[in-house]
XYZ file of C-alpha atoms in Angstrom:
314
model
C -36.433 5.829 -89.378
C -39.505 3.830 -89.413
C -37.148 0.812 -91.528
C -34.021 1.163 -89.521
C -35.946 0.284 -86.229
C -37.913 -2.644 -87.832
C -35.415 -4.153 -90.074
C -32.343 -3.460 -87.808
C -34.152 -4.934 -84.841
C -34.999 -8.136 -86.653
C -31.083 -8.514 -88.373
C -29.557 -8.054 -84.432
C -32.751 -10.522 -83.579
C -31.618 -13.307 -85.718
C -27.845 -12.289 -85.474
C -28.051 -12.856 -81.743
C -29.956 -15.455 -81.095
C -27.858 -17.403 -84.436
C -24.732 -16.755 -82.508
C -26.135 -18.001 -78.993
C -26.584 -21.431 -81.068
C -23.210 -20.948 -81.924
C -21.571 -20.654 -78.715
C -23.862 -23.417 -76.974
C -20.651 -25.462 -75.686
C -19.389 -21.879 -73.794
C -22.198 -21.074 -71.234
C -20.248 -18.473 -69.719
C -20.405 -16.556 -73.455
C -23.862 -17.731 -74.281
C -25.945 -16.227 -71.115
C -25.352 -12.220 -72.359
C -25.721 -13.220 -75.941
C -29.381 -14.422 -75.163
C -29.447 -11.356 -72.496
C -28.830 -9.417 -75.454
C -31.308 -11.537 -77.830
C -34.119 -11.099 -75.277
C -34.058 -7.442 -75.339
C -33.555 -7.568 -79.295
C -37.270 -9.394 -78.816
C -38.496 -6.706 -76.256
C -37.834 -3.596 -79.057
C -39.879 -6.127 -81.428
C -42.858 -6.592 -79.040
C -42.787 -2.817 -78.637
C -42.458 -2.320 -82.657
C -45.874 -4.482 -82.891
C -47.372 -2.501 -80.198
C -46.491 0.720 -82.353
C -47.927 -1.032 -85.324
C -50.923 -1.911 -83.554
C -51.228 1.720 -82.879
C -50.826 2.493 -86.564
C -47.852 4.317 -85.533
C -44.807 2.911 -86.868
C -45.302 3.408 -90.669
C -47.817 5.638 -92.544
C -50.685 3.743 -93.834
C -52.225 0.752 -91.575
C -51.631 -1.308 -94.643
C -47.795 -1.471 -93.771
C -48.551 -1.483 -90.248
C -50.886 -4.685 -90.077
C -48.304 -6.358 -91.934
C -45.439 -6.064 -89.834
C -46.949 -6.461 -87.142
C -48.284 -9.846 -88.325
C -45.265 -10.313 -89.238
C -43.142 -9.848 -85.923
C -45.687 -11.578 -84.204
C -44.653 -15.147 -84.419
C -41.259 -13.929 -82.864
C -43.334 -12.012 -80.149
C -45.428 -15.121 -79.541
C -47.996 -12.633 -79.414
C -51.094 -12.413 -81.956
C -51.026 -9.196 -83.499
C -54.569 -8.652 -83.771
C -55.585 -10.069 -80.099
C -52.695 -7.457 -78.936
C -53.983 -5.171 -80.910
C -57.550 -5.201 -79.361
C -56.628 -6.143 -76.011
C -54.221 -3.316 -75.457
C -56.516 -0.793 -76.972
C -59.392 -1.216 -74.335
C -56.469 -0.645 -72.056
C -55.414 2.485 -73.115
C -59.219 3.120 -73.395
C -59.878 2.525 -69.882
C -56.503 3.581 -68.200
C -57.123 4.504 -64.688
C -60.578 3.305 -64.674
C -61.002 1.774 -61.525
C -64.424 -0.251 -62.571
C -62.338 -1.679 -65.967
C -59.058 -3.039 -63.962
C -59.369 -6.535 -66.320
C -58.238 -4.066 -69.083
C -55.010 -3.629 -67.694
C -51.825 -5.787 -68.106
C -51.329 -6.732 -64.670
C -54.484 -6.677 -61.646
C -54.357 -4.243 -59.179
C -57.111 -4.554 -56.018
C -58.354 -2.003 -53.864
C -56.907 -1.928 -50.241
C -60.454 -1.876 -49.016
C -60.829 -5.097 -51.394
C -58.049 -6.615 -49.577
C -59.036 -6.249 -46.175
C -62.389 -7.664 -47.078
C -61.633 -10.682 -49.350
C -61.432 -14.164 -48.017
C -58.425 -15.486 -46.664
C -57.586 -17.707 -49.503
C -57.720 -14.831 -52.104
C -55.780 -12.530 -50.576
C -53.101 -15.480 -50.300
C -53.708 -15.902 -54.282
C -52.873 -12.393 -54.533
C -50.220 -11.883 -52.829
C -48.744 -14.672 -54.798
C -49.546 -12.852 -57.814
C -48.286 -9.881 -57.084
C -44.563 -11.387 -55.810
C -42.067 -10.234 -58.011
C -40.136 -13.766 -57.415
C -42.977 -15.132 -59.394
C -44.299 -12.409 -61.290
C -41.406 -11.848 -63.256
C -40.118 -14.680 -64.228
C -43.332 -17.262 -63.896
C -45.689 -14.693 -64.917
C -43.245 -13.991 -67.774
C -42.804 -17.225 -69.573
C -46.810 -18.064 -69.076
C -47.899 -15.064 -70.022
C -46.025 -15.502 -73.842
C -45.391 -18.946 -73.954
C -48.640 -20.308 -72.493
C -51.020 -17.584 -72.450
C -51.030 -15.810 -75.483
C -51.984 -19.081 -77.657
C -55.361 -18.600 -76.129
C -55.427 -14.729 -74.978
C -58.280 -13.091 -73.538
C -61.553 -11.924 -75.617
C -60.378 -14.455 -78.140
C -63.764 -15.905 -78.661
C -65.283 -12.026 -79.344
C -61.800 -10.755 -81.010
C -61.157 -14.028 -83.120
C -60.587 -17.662 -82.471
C -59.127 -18.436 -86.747
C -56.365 -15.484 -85.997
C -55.187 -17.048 -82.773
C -54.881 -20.475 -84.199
C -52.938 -18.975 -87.229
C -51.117 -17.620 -85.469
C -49.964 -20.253 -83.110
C -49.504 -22.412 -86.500
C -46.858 -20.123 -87.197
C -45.417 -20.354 -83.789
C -44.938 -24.296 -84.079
C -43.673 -23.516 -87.708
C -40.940 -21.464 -86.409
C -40.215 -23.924 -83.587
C -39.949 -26.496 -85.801
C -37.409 -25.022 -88.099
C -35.253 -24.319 -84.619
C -35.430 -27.860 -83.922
C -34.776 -28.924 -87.615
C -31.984 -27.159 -87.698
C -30.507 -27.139 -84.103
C -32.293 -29.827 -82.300
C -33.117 -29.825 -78.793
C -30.211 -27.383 -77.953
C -31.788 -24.849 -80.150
C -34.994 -25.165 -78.282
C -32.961 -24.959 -74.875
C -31.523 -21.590 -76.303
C -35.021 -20.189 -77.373
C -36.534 -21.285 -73.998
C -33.943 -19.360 -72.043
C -34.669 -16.331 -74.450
C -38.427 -16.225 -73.844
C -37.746 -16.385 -70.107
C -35.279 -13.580 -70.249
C -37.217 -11.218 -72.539
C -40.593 -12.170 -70.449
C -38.959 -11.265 -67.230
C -38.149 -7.662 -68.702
C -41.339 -7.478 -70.612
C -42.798 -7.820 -66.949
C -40.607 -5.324 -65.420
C -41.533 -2.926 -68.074
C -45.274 -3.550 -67.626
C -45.218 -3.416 -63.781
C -43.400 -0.110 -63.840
C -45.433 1.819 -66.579
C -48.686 1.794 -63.939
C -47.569 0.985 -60.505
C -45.716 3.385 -58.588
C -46.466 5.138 -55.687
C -48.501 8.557 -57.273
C -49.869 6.255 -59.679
C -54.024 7.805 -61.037
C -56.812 5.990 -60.530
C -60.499 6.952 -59.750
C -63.918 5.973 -61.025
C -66.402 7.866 -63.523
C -67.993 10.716 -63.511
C -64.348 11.791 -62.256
C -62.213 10.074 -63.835
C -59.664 12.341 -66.184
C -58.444 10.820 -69.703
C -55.452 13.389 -69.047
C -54.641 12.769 -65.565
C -55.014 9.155 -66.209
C -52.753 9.407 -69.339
C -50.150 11.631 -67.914
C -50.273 10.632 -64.112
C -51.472 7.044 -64.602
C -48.580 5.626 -66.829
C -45.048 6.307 -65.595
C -41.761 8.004 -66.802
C -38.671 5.731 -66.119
C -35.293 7.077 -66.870
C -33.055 4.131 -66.294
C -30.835 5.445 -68.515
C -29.780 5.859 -72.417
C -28.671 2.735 -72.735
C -31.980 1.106 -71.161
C -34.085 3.194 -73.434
C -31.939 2.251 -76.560
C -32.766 -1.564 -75.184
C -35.953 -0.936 -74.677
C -37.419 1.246 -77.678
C -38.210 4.401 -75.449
C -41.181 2.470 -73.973
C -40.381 3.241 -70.456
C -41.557 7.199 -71.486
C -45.312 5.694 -70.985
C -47.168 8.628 -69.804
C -46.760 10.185 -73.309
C -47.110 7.517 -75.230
C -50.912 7.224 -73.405
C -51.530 10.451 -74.326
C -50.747 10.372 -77.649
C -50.533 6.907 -78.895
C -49.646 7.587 -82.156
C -46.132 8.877 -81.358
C -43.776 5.869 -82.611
C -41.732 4.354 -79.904
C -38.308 6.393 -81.499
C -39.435 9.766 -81.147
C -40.460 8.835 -77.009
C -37.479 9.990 -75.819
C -37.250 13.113 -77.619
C -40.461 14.246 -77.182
C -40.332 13.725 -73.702
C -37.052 15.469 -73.083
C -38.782 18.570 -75.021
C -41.319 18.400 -72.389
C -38.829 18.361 -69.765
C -37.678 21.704 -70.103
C -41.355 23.068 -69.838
C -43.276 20.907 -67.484
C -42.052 19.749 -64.069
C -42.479 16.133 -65.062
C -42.096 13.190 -62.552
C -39.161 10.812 -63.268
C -38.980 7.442 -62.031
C -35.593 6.459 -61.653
C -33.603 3.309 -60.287
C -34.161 3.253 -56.550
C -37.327 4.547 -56.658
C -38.074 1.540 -59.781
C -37.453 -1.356 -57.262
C -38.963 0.165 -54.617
C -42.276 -0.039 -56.452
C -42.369 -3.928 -56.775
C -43.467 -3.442 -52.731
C -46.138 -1.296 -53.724
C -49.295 -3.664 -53.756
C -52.702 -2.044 -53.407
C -54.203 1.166 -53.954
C -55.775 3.083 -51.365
C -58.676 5.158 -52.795
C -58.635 7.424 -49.669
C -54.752 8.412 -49.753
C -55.053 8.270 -53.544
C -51.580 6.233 -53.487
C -50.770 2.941 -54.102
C -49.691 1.084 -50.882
C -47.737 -1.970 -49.042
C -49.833 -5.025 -48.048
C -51.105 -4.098 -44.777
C -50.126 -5.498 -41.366
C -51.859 -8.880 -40.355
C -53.525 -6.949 -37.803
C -54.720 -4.262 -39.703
C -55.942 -6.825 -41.826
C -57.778 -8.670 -39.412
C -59.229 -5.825 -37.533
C -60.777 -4.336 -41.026
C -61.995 -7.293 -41.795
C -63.992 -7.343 -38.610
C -65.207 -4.246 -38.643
C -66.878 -4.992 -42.010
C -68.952 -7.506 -40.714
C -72.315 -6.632 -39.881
């Protein structure tokens, strides 16, 4: 099963994104071929997450290598990843380690008591109109040649790695030119806006977990931290089962095609939360959590925000 999902995904990959070149002169036909490309390149950033997990194939042997392999498509470098998403599965729904996590999350208390111009930066940050498709493209395209804890993880992998990256780019543009480029810049945009929907939606929601140590629970965090989305079969096929995240934080090692299954066993014996459409977009309002309703929140009224921030003055 392990070969299907990593060799299939990279034939429809190629296959895709081959044919988008081929159909450059049609827009109309072009836009859900690299719809379709971009989520061939989400199941691949999720295959190098399992292999970062050691979960995909059975020794770690196999697993390093295809994820290094995959990762010049992913624009992501395997072993950064690798480290980088470990800590935050290591610190998930840690409230003093929230620079672990994928995307920032303040404290409403924070809010009400940062400086004007930060809680503008913020709520910049935290705009969907921006996150998703800004944050998207930075984040791979312009981020990840220098991600975070580089200097302590690894500068020689990163710069490999982004070798290969202008390797790869070159052969698009030695082969296509500039409309091949065009092509691969509209798939990175697409796959980074879902990649960011994904993200957003596996930790923020409404009866989201966090709390700080001594009481903080690995299995509350795991299981009530990370979310459940079912936006249905076909979205899951898309997606590589990712969107079941509250088992994969509990057990990591589960590979992304036995998600779905395992979860739907669990279904019939827990009384499991499911995220589903409405309640999905609904949580791209949901900004801040509030440590004394233990729920993550709107921004606050202007007034509110002013008064709070008064209060806390000495």
């Amino acid at each position: 099963m392990a070969l299907l999902s990593y060799f299939g995904n990279l034939i429809v990959y190629f296959f895709t994104f081959w044919l988008a070149l081929q159909a450059i002169a049609y827009w109309w036909l072009v836009i859900p071929i690299v719809i379709v490309n971009s989520f061939a390149a989400v199941r691949l950033y999720v295959l190098q997450h399992d292999c970062g997990h050691a979960s995909l194939f059975e020794t770690k042997r196999l697993n390093d290598m295809a994820g290094y392999a995959v990762s010049i498509f992913t624009l992501t470098p395997y072993y950064a990843m690798q480290c980088n998403h470990n800590a935050h599965h290591t610190h998930i729904g840690n409230l003093d380690e929230r620079d672990s996590g994928e995307i920032y999350t303040m404290t409403l208390r924070e809010y009400q008591t940062a400086p004007l111009w930060k809680r503008a930066f913020y709520r910049l940050y935290r705009n969907p109109l921006l996150m998703l498709p800004i944050g998207g493209f930075f984040a791979f395209a312009i981020r990840n040649r220098w991600p975070k804890n580089t200097l302590k993880i690894g500068v020689w992998g990163v710069l490999v790695h982004n070798l290969a990256v202008m390797i790869w780019l070159g052969i698009i543009y030695a082969i296509f030119g500039w409309a091949g480029l065009i092509v691969y810049a509209g798939t990175v945009l697409c796959s980074g806006i879902i990649g960011v929907f994904m993200v957003y939606l596996q930790h923020n929601f409404e009866d989201t977990y966090w709390d700080r140590k001594p009481d903080l629970r690995f299995e509350a965090a795991a299981l009530k931290g990370a979310s459940t989305l079912d936006l249905g079969w076909w979205f899951d096929i898309a997606t590589a089962n990712i969107s079941y995240h509250d088992i994969h934080h509990y057990n990591a090692r589960i590979p992304s095609y036995n998600l779905r299954r395992c979860h739907h066993d669990m279904r019939e014996v827990f009384d499991m939360q499911v995220i589903r459409w409405p309640q999905a977009i609904r949580n791209f309002s949901l900004k801040l959590w509030d440590e004394d309703q233990k729920r993550l929140v709107r921004f606050p009224g202007p007034k509110q925000s002013i008064s709070t921030s008064v209060s806390a003055k000495p």
